[in-house]
Coordinates of C-alpha atoms and ligand atoms in Angstrom, one line a residue:
X146 CA -6.5 -63.9 39.8
X147 CA -7.8 -61.2 37.7
X148 CA -10.0 -59.1 40.0
X149 CA -11.0 -55.5 40.5
X150 CA -8.2 -53.1 40.0
X151 CA -7.1 -51.2 43.1
X152 CA -8.2 -47.6 42.9
X153 CA -5.3 -45.4 41.9
X154 CA -3.7 -44.2 45.1
X155 CA -4.1 -40.6 46.1
X156 CA -2.9 -37.4 44.5
X157 CA 0.6 -36.5 43.8
X158 CA 3.0 -37.3 46.7
X159 CA 5.5 -34.9 48.0
X160 CA 9.0 -35.3 46.6
X161 CA 10.6 -35.7 50.0
X162 CA 8.8 -37.1 52.9
X163 CA 9.8 -38.7 56.2
X164 CA 7.5 -41.6 56.8
X165 CA 9.4 -42.9 59.8
X166 CA 7.3 -45.4 61.8
X167 CA 9.0 -45.1 65.1
X168 CA 7.3 -44.7 68.4
X169 CA 4.8 -47.5 68.1
X170 CA 3.4 -49.6 70.9
X171 CA 2.1 -52.0 68.2
X172 CA 1.8 -55.7 67.8
X173 CA 4.8 -56.4 65.7
X174 CA 8.3 -55.1 66.3
X175 CA 9.2 -51.7 64.9
X176 CA 12.4 -50.0 64.0
X177 CA 13.4 -48.9 67.4
X178 CA 13.4 -52.4 68.7
X179 CA 16.4 -54.8 68.7
X180 CA 16.8 -57.0 65.7
X181 CA 16.3 -60.3 67.5
X182 CA 12.7 -59.3 68.4
X183 CA 11.6 -59.3 64.7
X184 CA 9.4 -62.1 63.5
X185 CA 10.7 -64.5 60.9
X186 CA 8.0 -63.5 58.4
X187 CA 9.0 -59.8 58.8
X188 CA 12.7 -60.5 58.2
X189 CA 12.4 -63.2 55.7
X190 CA 11.9 -63.3 51.9
X191 CA 9.1 -65.5 50.6
X192 CA 9.6 -67.6 47.4
X193 CA 6.7 -69.2 45.6
X194 CA 7.3 -72.6 43.9
X195 CA 4.6 -73.8 41.5
X196 CA 4.7 -77.5 42.4
X197 CA 3.8 -78.8 39.0
X198 CA 6.7 -76.9 37.5
X199 CA 9.5 -76.8 39.9
X200 CA 11.2 -80.2 39.7
X201 CA 9.9 -83.6 38.5
X202 CA 11.5 -86.5 40.5
X203 CA 9.6 -89.5 39.0
X204 CA 9.8 -88.9 35.3
X205 CA 6.1 -88.1 34.6
X206 CA 6.6 -84.6 33.3
X207 CA 5.0 -83.0 36.3
X208 CA 6.8 -81.5 39.3
X209 CA 6.3 -83.1 42.8
X210 CA 7.2 -82.8 46.5
X211 CA 10.3 -84.9 46.2
X212 CA 11.4 -82.6 43.4
X213 CA 10.9 -79.5 45.6
X214 CA 12.8 -81.3 48.4
X215 CA 15.7 -82.0 46.2
X216 CA 15.9 -78.3 45.3
X217 CA 15.8 -76.9 48.8
X218 CA 19.6 -76.5 48.9
X219 CA 19.3 -74.2 45.9
X220 CA 16.8 -72.0 47.7
X221 CA 19.1 -71.9 50.8
X222 CA 22.0 -70.9 48.5
X223 CA 19.9 -68.3 46.8
X224 CA 19.2 -66.8 50.2
X225 CA 15.4 -66.8 50.5
X226 CA 13.8 -67.8 53.8
X227 CA 10.3 -69.0 53.3
X228 CA 9.0 -71.5 50.7
X229 CA 5.3 -71.1 49.7
X230 CA 3.9 -74.3 48.2
X231 CA 0.6 -74.0 46.2
X232 CA -2.0 -76.8 46.7
X233 CA -0.7 -80.4 46.4
X234 CA -3.9 -82.0 47.8
X235 CA -6.0 -84.7 46.1
X236 CA -7.8 -82.9 43.3
X237 CA -9.4 -83.6 39.9
X238 CA -7.1 -80.7 38.8
X239 CA -9.9 -78.8 37.1
X240 CA -8.0 -75.7 38.4
X241 CA -4.7 -77.4 38.9
X242 CA -5.1 -78.2 42.5
X243 CA -7.2 -75.2 43.6
X244 CA -10.1 -77.6 43.4
X245 CA -9.5 -79.6 46.6
X246 CA -11.0 -82.9 47.5
X247 CA -9.3 -83.3 50.8
X248 CA -6.9 -80.7 52.2
X249 CA -5.5 -83.2 54.8
X250 CA -4.0 -85.5 52.2
X251 CA -1.6 -85.3 49.2
X252 CA -2.4 -86.1 45.6
X253 CA -0.4 -89.1 44.4
X254 CA 0.7 -87.0 41.5
X255 CA 2.7 -85.0 44.0
X256 CA 3.7 -87.7 46.4
X257 CA 2.6 -88.7 49.9
X258 CA 2.1 -87.2 53.3
X259 CA 5.5 -88.7 54.2
X260 CA 7.1 -86.7 51.4
X261 CA 5.5 -83.5 52.7
X262 CA 6.8 -84.3 56.2
X263 CA 10.3 -85.0 54.9
X264 CA 10.2 -81.7 52.9
X265 CA 9.2 -79.7 55.9
X266 CA 11.9 -81.4 58.0
X267 CA 14.6 -80.8 55.4
X268 CA 13.5 -77.2 55.0
X269 CA 13.7 -76.6 58.7
X270 CA 17.1 -78.2 58.8
X271 CA 18.3 -75.7 56.2
X272 CA 16.8 -72.8 58.1
X273 CA 13.9 -72.4 55.7
X274 CA 10.2 -72.0 56.7
X275 CA 7.4 -73.6 54.8
X276 CA 4.0 -72.1 54.2
X277 CA 1.3 -74.1 52.2
X278 CA -1.6 -72.9 50.2
X279 CA -4.9 -73.5 51.9
X280 CA -8.2 -73.0 50.0
X281 CA -11.0 -71.9 52.4
X282 CA -13.4 -70.4 49.9
X283 CA -14.3 -73.5 48.0
X284 CA -13.8 -77.2 47.5
X285 CA -13.8 -79.5 44.5
X286 CA -17.2 -80.6 43.3
X287 CA -15.7 -84.1 44.0
X288 CA -15.1 -83.3 47.7
X289 CA -17.3 -85.7 49.8
X290 CA -18.8 -82.6 51.5
X291 CA -20.2 -81.4 48.2
X292 CA -21.2 -84.8 47.1
X293 CA -23.4 -85.1 50.2
X294 CA -24.6 -81.5 50.0
X295 CA -25.7 -82.1 46.4
X296 CA -27.4 -85.4 47.2
X297 CA -30.7 -83.7 48.3
X298 CA -32.3 -80.6 49.8
X299 CA -32.6 -82.5 53.1
X300 CA -29.1 -83.6 53.4
X301 CA -27.4 -82.3 56.6
X302 CA -24.6 -80.8 54.6
X303 CA -26.9 -79.0 52.2
X304 CA -26.3 -75.7 54.0
X305 CA -22.5 -76.2 53.8
X306 CA -22.6 -74.7 50.4
X307 CA -24.5 -71.8 48.9
X308 CA -27.7 -73.1 47.3
X309 CA -30.5 -70.9 46.0
X310 CA -33.8 -71.3 44.1
X311 CA -33.8 -70.0 40.5
X312 CA -34.9 -66.5 39.7
X313 CA -38.6 -66.2 38.7
X314 CA -37.6 -66.7 35.0
X315 CA -35.8 -69.9 35.9
X316 CA -32.3 -68.3 35.4
X317 CA -29.5 -67.8 38.0
X318 CA -30.6 -66.2 41.3
X319 CA -28.4 -63.1 40.9
X320 CA -26.3 -61.4 38.2
X321 CA -23.0 -62.5 39.8
X322 CA -20.1 -63.7 37.6
X323 CA -17.5 -66.3 38.1
X324 CA -13.9 -65.0 38.1
X325 CA -12.8 -67.6 35.7
X326 CA -15.5 -66.9 33.0
X327 CA -19.3 -67.4 32.9
X328 CA -21.9 -67.1 35.6
X329 CA -21.3 -67.7 39.3
X330 CA -24.2 -70.1 39.5
X331 CA -24.7 -73.6 38.1
X332 CA -28.1 -75.4 38.1
X333 CA -28.3 -78.7 39.8
X334 CA -31.1 -80.3 37.7
X335 CA -31.8 -83.1 40.3
X336 CA -32.8 -80.6 43.1
X337 CA -33.8 -77.7 40.9
X338 CA -31.6 -75.3 42.8
X339 CA -28.5 -73.4 41.8
X340 CA -25.1 -73.6 43.6
X341 CA -22.7 -70.7 43.7
X342 CA -19.1 -70.7 42.6
X343 CA -16.8 -67.7 42.6
X344 CA -14.5 -69.7 40.2
X345 CA -15.2 -72.8 38.1
X346 CA -18.4 -74.8 38.4
X347 CA -16.1 -77.6 39.7
X348 CA -15.2 -75.3 42.6
X349 CA -18.4 -74.8 44.7
X350 CA -18.2 -72.1 47.4
X351 CA -18.5 -73.1 51.0
X352 CA -21.1 -71.4 53.1
X353 CA -19.0 -69.7 55.8
X354 CA -22.2 -68.6 57.6
X355 CA -22.6 -72.2 58.7
X356 CA -20.7 -72.7 62.0
X357 CA -20.1 -76.4 61.2
X358 CA -18.2 -75.3 58.1
X359 CA -16.1 -73.0 60.2
X360 CA -15.4 -75.8 62.7
X361 CA -14.6 -78.3 60.0
X362 CA -12.1 -76.0 58.2
X363 CA -10.4 -75.0 61.4
X364 CA -9.9 -78.7 62.1
X365 CA -8.2 -79.0 58.7
X366 CA -5.9 -76.1 59.6
X367 CA -5.0 -77.9 62.9
X368 CA -4.0 -80.9 60.9
X369 CA -1.2 -79.0 59.2
X370 CA -0.3 -76.9 62.3
X371 CA 0.2 -80.1 64.2
X372 CA 2.4 -81.4 61.3
X373 CA 4.7 -78.4 61.6
X374 CA 3.9 -76.0 58.7
X375 CA 4.9 -72.5 59.6
X376 CA 1.9 -70.9 58.0
X377 CA -0.6 -70.7 55.2
X378 CA -1.1 -68.8 52.1
X379 CA -4.9 -68.3 52.3
X380 CA -6.4 -68.5 48.9
X381 CA -9.1 -66.1 47.7
X382 CA -9.7 -64.8 51.2
X383 CA -11.7 -61.8 50.1
X384 CA -14.3 -64.1 48.5
X385 CA -15.3 -66.0 51.7
X386 CA -18.6 -64.2 52.3
X387 CA -21.3 -63.2 49.8
X388 CA -24.2 -61.0 50.5
X389 CA -26.7 -62.8 52.7
X390 CA -29.6 -61.1 50.9
X391 CA -28.4 -62.0 47.4
X392 CA -28.4 -58.5 46.0
X393 CA -27.4 -58.1 42.4
X394 CA -24.0 -56.4 41.9
X395 CA -24.2 -52.9 40.4
X396 CA -22.7 -52.1 37.0
X397 CA -19.1 -51.0 36.7
X398 CA -19.0 -47.6 34.9
X399 CA -15.3 -48.2 33.9
X400 CA -15.9 -51.5 32.3
X401 CA -14.0 -52.0 29.0
X402 CA -14.6 -55.3 27.3
X403 CA -11.3 -55.0 25.4
X404 CA -9.2 -55.2 28.6
X405 CA -11.5 -56.5 31.3
X406 CA -12.9 -59.9 32.1
X407 CA -16.6 -60.5 31.8
X408 CA -17.0 -60.4 35.6
X409 CA -15.6 -56.9 35.7
X410 CA -18.9 -55.6 34.1
X411 CA -20.1 -55.4 37.6
X412 CA -18.7 -53.9 40.8
X413 CA -18.1 -56.8 43.3
X414 CA -20.1 -54.9 45.9
X415 CA -22.0 -57.9 47.2
X416 CA -19.6 -60.7 46.4
X417 CA -16.2 -59.6 47.7
X418 CA -14.7 -58.2 50.9
X419 CA -17.8 -58.5 53.1
X420 CA -17.4 -57.4 56.7
X421 CA -18.0 -60.8 58.2
X422 CA -14.8 -62.2 56.8
X423 CA -12.9 -60.4 59.5
X424 CA -14.6 -62.5 62.2
X425 CA -13.6 -65.7 60.5
X426 CA -10.0 -64.4 60.0
X427 CA -9.8 -63.6 63.7
X428 CA -10.9 -67.2 64.5
X429 CA -8.2 -68.6 62.2
X430 CA -5.6 -66.3 63.7
X431 CA -6.6 -67.2 67.3
X432 CA -6.1 -70.9 66.3
X433 CA -2.6 -70.1 64.8
X434 CA -1.7 -68.2 68.0
X435 CA -2.3 -71.3 70.1
X436 CA 0.7 -72.8 68.4
X437 CA 4.3 -71.9 69.1
X438 CA 6.7 -70.7 66.4
X439 CA 4.7 -67.6 65.4
X440 CA 2.6 -69.3 62.7
X441 CA 1.4 -66.9 60.1
X442 CA -1.0 -66.2 57.2
X443 CA -0.3 -64.7 53.9
X444 CA -3.7 -63.7 52.5
X445 CA -4.5 -63.5 48.8
X446 CA -6.3 -60.2 48.5
X447 CA -6.5 -58.0 45.4
X448 CA -7.9 -54.9 47.1
X449 CA -7.2 -51.2 47.1
X450 CA -4.9 -50.4 50.0
X451 CA -7.6 -48.7 52.1
X452 CA -9.6 -52.0 52.0
X453 CA -6.6 -54.2 52.3
X454 CA -5.3 -52.9 55.6
X455 CA -8.5 -54.0 57.3
X456 CA -7.2 -57.5 56.9
X457 CA -4.4 -56.9 59.4
X458 CA -7.3 -56.8 62.0
X459 CA -8.2 -53.8 64.1
X460 CA -5.6 -54.8 66.7
X461 CA -3.2 -56.6 64.5
X462 CA -4.9 -59.9 65.2
X463 CA -5.8 -60.6 61.6
X464 CA -3.7 -61.8 58.6
X465 CA 0.0 -61.0 59.2
X466 CA 0.7 -60.4 55.5
X467 CA -2.4 -59.4 53.4
X468 CA -0.9 -59.5 50.0
X469 CA -0.2 -56.1 48.5
X470 CA -0.7 -56.2 44.7
X471 CA 0.3 -52.6 43.9
X472 CA 3.5 -53.5 42.2
X473 CA 1.7 -56.2 40.2
X474 CA -1.2 -54.0 39.0
X475 CA 0.2 -50.5 38.8
X476 CA 1.9 -49.5 35.6
X477 CA 5.7 -49.8 35.7
X478 CA 6.3 -46.1 35.9
X479 CA 8.4 -44.3 38.4
X480 CA 5.6 -42.0 39.5
X481 CA 3.1 -44.8 40.1
X482 CA 5.7 -46.8 41.9
X483 CA 6.7 -43.9 44.1
X484 CA 3.1 -43.2 44.9
X485 CA 2.4 -46.8 45.7
X486 CA 5.4 -47.0 48.1
X487 CA 4.5 -43.8 49.9
X488 CA 0.9 -44.9 50.2
X489 CA 1.9 -48.1 51.8
X490 CA 4.2 -46.3 54.2
X491 CA 1.4 -43.9 55.1
X492 CA -1.5 -46.3 55.4
X493 CA -0.1 -49.6 56.8
X494 CA -0.7 -49.2 60.5
X495 CA 2.1 -49.0 62.9
X496 CA 1.2 -52.3 64.5
X497 CA 1.5 -54.0 61.1
X498 CA 4.1 -54.9 58.5
X499 CA 4.0 -54.3 54.7
X500 CA 4.8 -56.8 51.9
X501 CA 5.6 -56.5 48.2
X502 CA 5.4 -58.7 45.2
X503 CA 5.7 -58.5 41.4
X504 CA 3.8 -61.6 40.4
X505 CA 2.7 -65.1 41.0
X506 CA 1.2 -68.2 39.2
X507 CA -1.8 -66.1 38.1
X508 CA 0.1 -63.1 36.6
X509 CA 2.3 -62.4 33.6
X510 CA 5.9 -62.8 34.5
X511 CA 8.0 -59.9 35.5
X512 CA 10.5 -60.2 32.6
X513 CA 7.6 -60.3 30.1
X514 CA 5.8 -57.3 31.7
X515 CA 8.9 -55.1 32.1
X516 CA 11.3 -56.4 29.5
X517 CA 14.6 -58.0 30.3
X518 CA 16.4 -54.7 30.5
X519 CA 14.5 -53.7 33.6
X520 CA 14.6 -56.9 35.7
X521 CA 17.7 -55.9 37.6
X522 CA 16.1 -52.6 38.6
X523 CA 13.0 -54.5 39.7
X524 CA 15.1 -57.0 41.8
X525 CA 16.8 -54.1 43.6
X526 CA 13.5 -52.4 44.3
X527 CA 11.8 -55.5 45.6
X528 CA 14.6 -56.4 48.0
X529 CA 15.2 -53.0 49.4
X530 CA 11.7 -51.9 50.3
X531 CA 10.4 -52.0 53.9
X532 CA 8.2 -55.1 54.0
X533 CA 8.4 -58.8 53.3
X534 CA 9.3 -59.4 49.6
X535 CA 7.5 -62.3 47.8
X536 CA 9.3 -63.8 44.8
X537 CA 8.0 -66.1 42.1
X538 CA 10.2 -69.0 41.0
X539 CA 12.2 -68.4 37.9
X540 CA 12.1 -64.6 38.1
X541 CA 15.5 -64.8 39.6
X542 CA 16.9 -66.1 36.3
X543 CA 14.8 -63.8 34.1
X544 CA 12.3 -66.5 32.9
X545 CA 9.6 -65.0 30.7
X546 CA 6.2 -66.2 29.8
X547 CA 6.4 -69.2 27.5
X548 CA 3.7 -69.2 24.8
X549 CA 1.5 -72.3 24.6
X550 CA 0.1 -73.5 21.3
X551 CA -3.8 -73.5 21.2
X552 CA -4.0 -77.3 21.1
X553 CA -1.8 -77.5 24.2
X554 CA -3.6 -75.1 26.5
X555 CA -4.1 -76.4 30.0
X556 CA -5.5 -73.5 32.0
X557 CA -9.3 -73.6 32.4
X558 CA -9.5 -69.8 32.4
X559 CA -8.0 -69.6 28.9
X560 CA -10.3 -72.4 27.7
X561 CA -13.4 -70.6 29.1
X562 CA -12.4 -67.1 28.0
X563 CA -10.1 -67.6 25.0
X564 CA -7.9 -65.1 23.2
X565 CA -8.1 -62.3 25.8
X566 CA -4.7 -62.9 27.3
X567 CA -6.1 -64.3 30.5
X568 CA -4.4 -67.7 30.2
X569 CA -2.1 -68.5 33.0
X570 CA -0.1 -71.3 31.4
X571 CA 2.7 -69.1 30.1
X572 CA 3.8 -68.0 33.6
X573 CA 3.7 -71.6 34.8
X574 CA 6.3 -73.1 32.5
X575 CA 8.8 -75.4 34.1
X576 CA 11.8 -74.2 36.0
X577 CA 15.1 -74.3 34.1
X578 CA 17.9 -75.9 36.1
X579 CA 20.4 -76.4 33.3
X580 CA 21.0 -76.0 29.6
X581 CA 19.8 -79.4 28.5
X582 CA 16.6 -79.5 26.3
X583 CA 14.4 -80.4 29.3
X584 CA 16.4 -78.2 31.5
X585 CA 16.9 -80.8 34.3
X586 CA 13.3 -80.4 35.2
X587 CA 12.1 -83.8 33.9
X588 CA 13.2 -86.8 31.8
X589 CA 9.7 -87.0 30.2
X590 CA 7.6 -84.6 28.1
X591 CA 7.0 -81.6 30.4
X592 CA 3.4 -80.8 31.2
X593 CA 3.9 -77.3 29.7
X594 CA 6.5 -76.3 27.1
X595 CA 9.9 -75.4 28.4
X596 CA 10.5 -72.4 26.0
X597 CA 13.0 -72.0 23.3
X598 CA 15.7 -70.2 25.2
X599 CA 16.5 -72.8 27.9
X600 CA 20.1 -73.0 26.7
X601 CA 20.7 -69.4 27.7
X602 CA 18.2 -68.8 30.5
X603 CA 18.8 -71.5 33.2
X604 CA 20.2 -71.8 36.8
X605 CA 23.5 -73.6 35.9
X606 CA 24.6 -71.0 33.4
X607 CA 23.5 -68.1 35.6
X608 CA 25.3 -69.5 38.6
X609 CA 28.5 -69.7 36.6
X610 CA 28.3 -66.1 35.5
X611 CA 29.3 -63.7 38.3
X612 CA 27.5 -60.8 36.6
X613 CA 24.2 -62.7 36.1
X614 CA 20.8 -61.6 37.3
X615 CA 20.7 -64.7 39.5
X616 CA 23.9 -63.7 41.2
X617 CA 22.5 -60.2 41.7
X618 CA 19.5 -61.7 43.5
X619 CA 22.0 -63.9 45.5
X620 CA 23.9 -60.8 46.6
X621 CA 20.8 -58.7 47.3
X622 CA 19.4 -61.5 49.4
X623 CA 22.6 -61.8 51.3
X624 CA 22.9 -58.1 51.9
X625 CA 19.2 -57.9 53.0
X626 CA 20.0 -60.6 55.6
X627 CA 23.3 -59.0 56.8
X628 CA 22.0 -55.4 57.0
X629 CA 19.2 -54.8 59.5
X630 CA 18.8 -51.3 58.0
X631 CA 17.8 -52.9 54.6
X632 CA 15.7 -55.6 56.3
X633 CA 13.9 -54.0 59.1
X634 CA 15.0 -50.4 59.1
X635 CA 12.8 -47.4 58.7
X636 CA 12.1 -46.0 55.3
X637 CA 12.5 -42.4 54.2
X638 CA 12.0 -41.1 50.6
X639 CA 14.6 -38.5 49.5
X640 CA 14.7 -35.9 46.7
X641 CA 16.3 -37.2 43.5
X642 CA 16.5 -36.3 39.8
X643 CA 13.3 -36.9 37.8
X644 CA 14.1 -40.5 36.7
X645 CA 15.5 -41.6 40.0
X646 CA 13.7 -43.2 42.9
X647 CA 15.8 -42.8 46.0
X648 CA 15.2 -43.6 49.7
X649 CA 17.1 -44.2 52.9
X650 CA 16.8 -47.3 55.0
X651 CA 18.0 -46.8 58.6
X652 CA 18.5 -48.9 61.6
X653 CA 20.2 -47.8 64.8
X654 CA 22.3 -45.2 63.0
X655 CA 23.3 -47.3 60.1
X656 CA 22.0 -45.5 57.0
X657 CA 21.8 -47.0 53.5
X658 CA 20.9 -45.0 50.5
X659 CA 19.1 -46.9 47.7
X660 CA 19.0 -45.0 44.3
X661 CA 17.2 -46.5 41.3
X662 CA 17.3 -45.0 37.9
X663 CA 14.1 -45.7 35.8
X664 CA 15.5 -43.7 32.9
X665 CA 16.9 -45.0 29.6
X666 CA 20.2 -43.2 30.0
X667 CA 22.7 -43.1 32.8
X668 CA 22.2 -40.4 35.5
X669 CA 24.5 -38.9 38.1
X670 CA 22.8 -38.5 41.4
X671 CA 24.4 -35.9 43.6
X672 CA 23.1 -36.9 47.0
X673 CA 24.3 -34.2 49.5
X674 CA 25.7 -36.6 52.1
X675 CA 28.1 -38.9 50.2
X676 CA 31.3 -37.9 52.0
X677 CA 32.8 -41.1 53.3
X678 CA 30.1 -43.2 51.7
X679 CA 30.8 -46.6 50.1
X680 CA 29.0 -48.6 47.5
X681 CA 27.6 -51.9 48.8
X682 CA 26.0 -53.3 45.7
X683 CA 25.3 -52.1 42.1
X684 CA 22.6 -53.7 40.0
X685 CA 24.9 -53.9 37.0
X686 CA 28.4 -53.9 38.5
X687 CA 27.6 -55.9 41.6
X688 CA 30.5 -55.1 43.9
X689 CA 32.6 -53.1 41.6
X690 CA 33.2 -49.6 43.0
X691 CA 32.4 -46.3 41.3
X692 CA 35.2 -44.3 39.7
X693 CA 37.5 -42.3 42.0
X694 CA 36.0 -39.1 43.3
X695 CA 32.4 -40.3 42.9
X696 CA 31.5 -39.0 46.4
X697 CA 32.1 -35.5 45.2
X698 CA 30.6 -35.9 41.8
X699 CA 27.6 -38.0 42.7
X700 CA 26.9 -41.6 42.2
X701 CA 26.6 -42.8 38.6
X702 CA 23.5 -44.8 38.0
X703 CA 23.3 -46.9 34.8
X704 CA 20.2 -46.9 32.6
X705 CA 17.5 -49.0 34.4
X706 CA 20.0 -49.6 37.2
X707 CA 20.6 -48.8 40.8
X708 CA 23.1 -48.7 43.6
X709 CA 23.0 -49.4 47.4
X710 CA 25.3 -47.1 49.3
X711 CA 26.3 -47.1 52.9
X712 CA 26.5 -43.5 54.2
X713 CA 29.2 -42.5 56.6
X714 CA 28.2 -42.9 60.3
Ligands
GLC192 C1 -6.5 -68.1 43.6 C2 -5.4 -68.9 42.9 C3 -5.8 -69.2 41.5 C4 -7.0 -70.0 41.5 C5 -8.1 -69.3 42.3 C6 -9.3 -70.2 42.6 O1 -6.7 -66.9 43.0 O2 -4.2 -68.1 43.0 O3 -4.8 -69.9 40.8 O4 -7.5 -70.2 40.2 O5 -7.7 -68.9 43.6 O6 -8.9 -71.1 43.6

């Protein structure tokens, strides 16, 4: 979701800094503890599939649950651990499933509850965890709760949503904007009141100050916890509460209509990140903790780090993984990236655990944003940082945004705010499994165009090429799993030449050096401690060693490339 940009993290960071996090008495395991005590969501790598676009199993051009289930062995081969499935609930699809009619059922487009049960069972059999999207902020306007609420001012569910009388001039009660274009208020002519929606008019916001709403939603979570899901990706979590006194949002002094969405004219002071949300999150977490298996929440939160960390909860009893969007929103520049990493290492509390991602179904794809020549570097960065990595389907084969002709646009955001580059269809194009015209995704006309480079960018071709990006991801994921230092070890930034980002990951004496060259030319990095070191993985050469004598001369880093090196004991 386009949302307020995080504030730029603090001033220049020191070039070498030890940000070891040992010595904690915190809630989640820390580097001094034995590897077996670590939680699955700390050790694992999350992979988002977009259900409409992953695999079609019934020839209607739209992906489905049976399709995802068929492809689970691929995910197990790739080496990810946790599958995140966006909404597959009954929905009019105004926002492609994020407008939910009933979150305890499955839309026939995607299959049945039995299909979901079978998918979860198969995933568990393969050692994969499953987390599903849950949408607590709003429902569809076709949800029975809203239909009742809308039926009259006296309806018992009236207060389940946010209704307000018009302003004195008859217009919307506040100046609030929707995040998908237009005002956040729609007039219900029958009752003469407005209802509030942070997103589309077809997605009315629930009133979380109503305890019946809280109870009803917790009941829906129970439904899935009882069915065996391992956790939830909590959609739009920072939106749950809006100011109880309906204050207008103040103007945003940095607003630039050329780059910002209409809603960014205002600071979201009274519509986002209100303190009461923490109370609800604690209730959700308490429910999850009643279940075995360490059920977890991944919270969708586009907030500056200082605000984001509050979502871990004061005592670590909040969201286990509040999504860190720094690598999505910061410019792809070595200095911004270094600053982001050091800020996360400094600010994420000792009782908590970081996470990292480059994109999702709402954001431009990695290969489009960075260019194909930098995707290997990005892969090595994502999978060597301290914190849970979150991958987006297709990035592992270098899929890029696929343009959609104006007459074929599907995303409501692009339809409501055209030609500003906000449309999300391009990053949702179908997964490419093989080199055939429909890429093994479907036998019908795919719901979004496949792109014109399917023959060269697809899983089958990449699997067959030992030097492919896909095989780099495969090796990186295997190494991350094998090496506790890379997975759960402490992080320490080290001095390096200007274009090189370098850090140590260390666990129980095993020390790995990660060196990433953001420059356009190769660089030799003479780290002082290379005697007896060995290369574990190179971004461009995979397992091919450096030339003889490299330990004396320094490790040679290709342009936009990196190496992972095991230092001698
Ligand atoms: C989240 C989803 C996005 C959706 C919005 C409204 O930001 O990721 O796709 O449009 O919530 O539900």
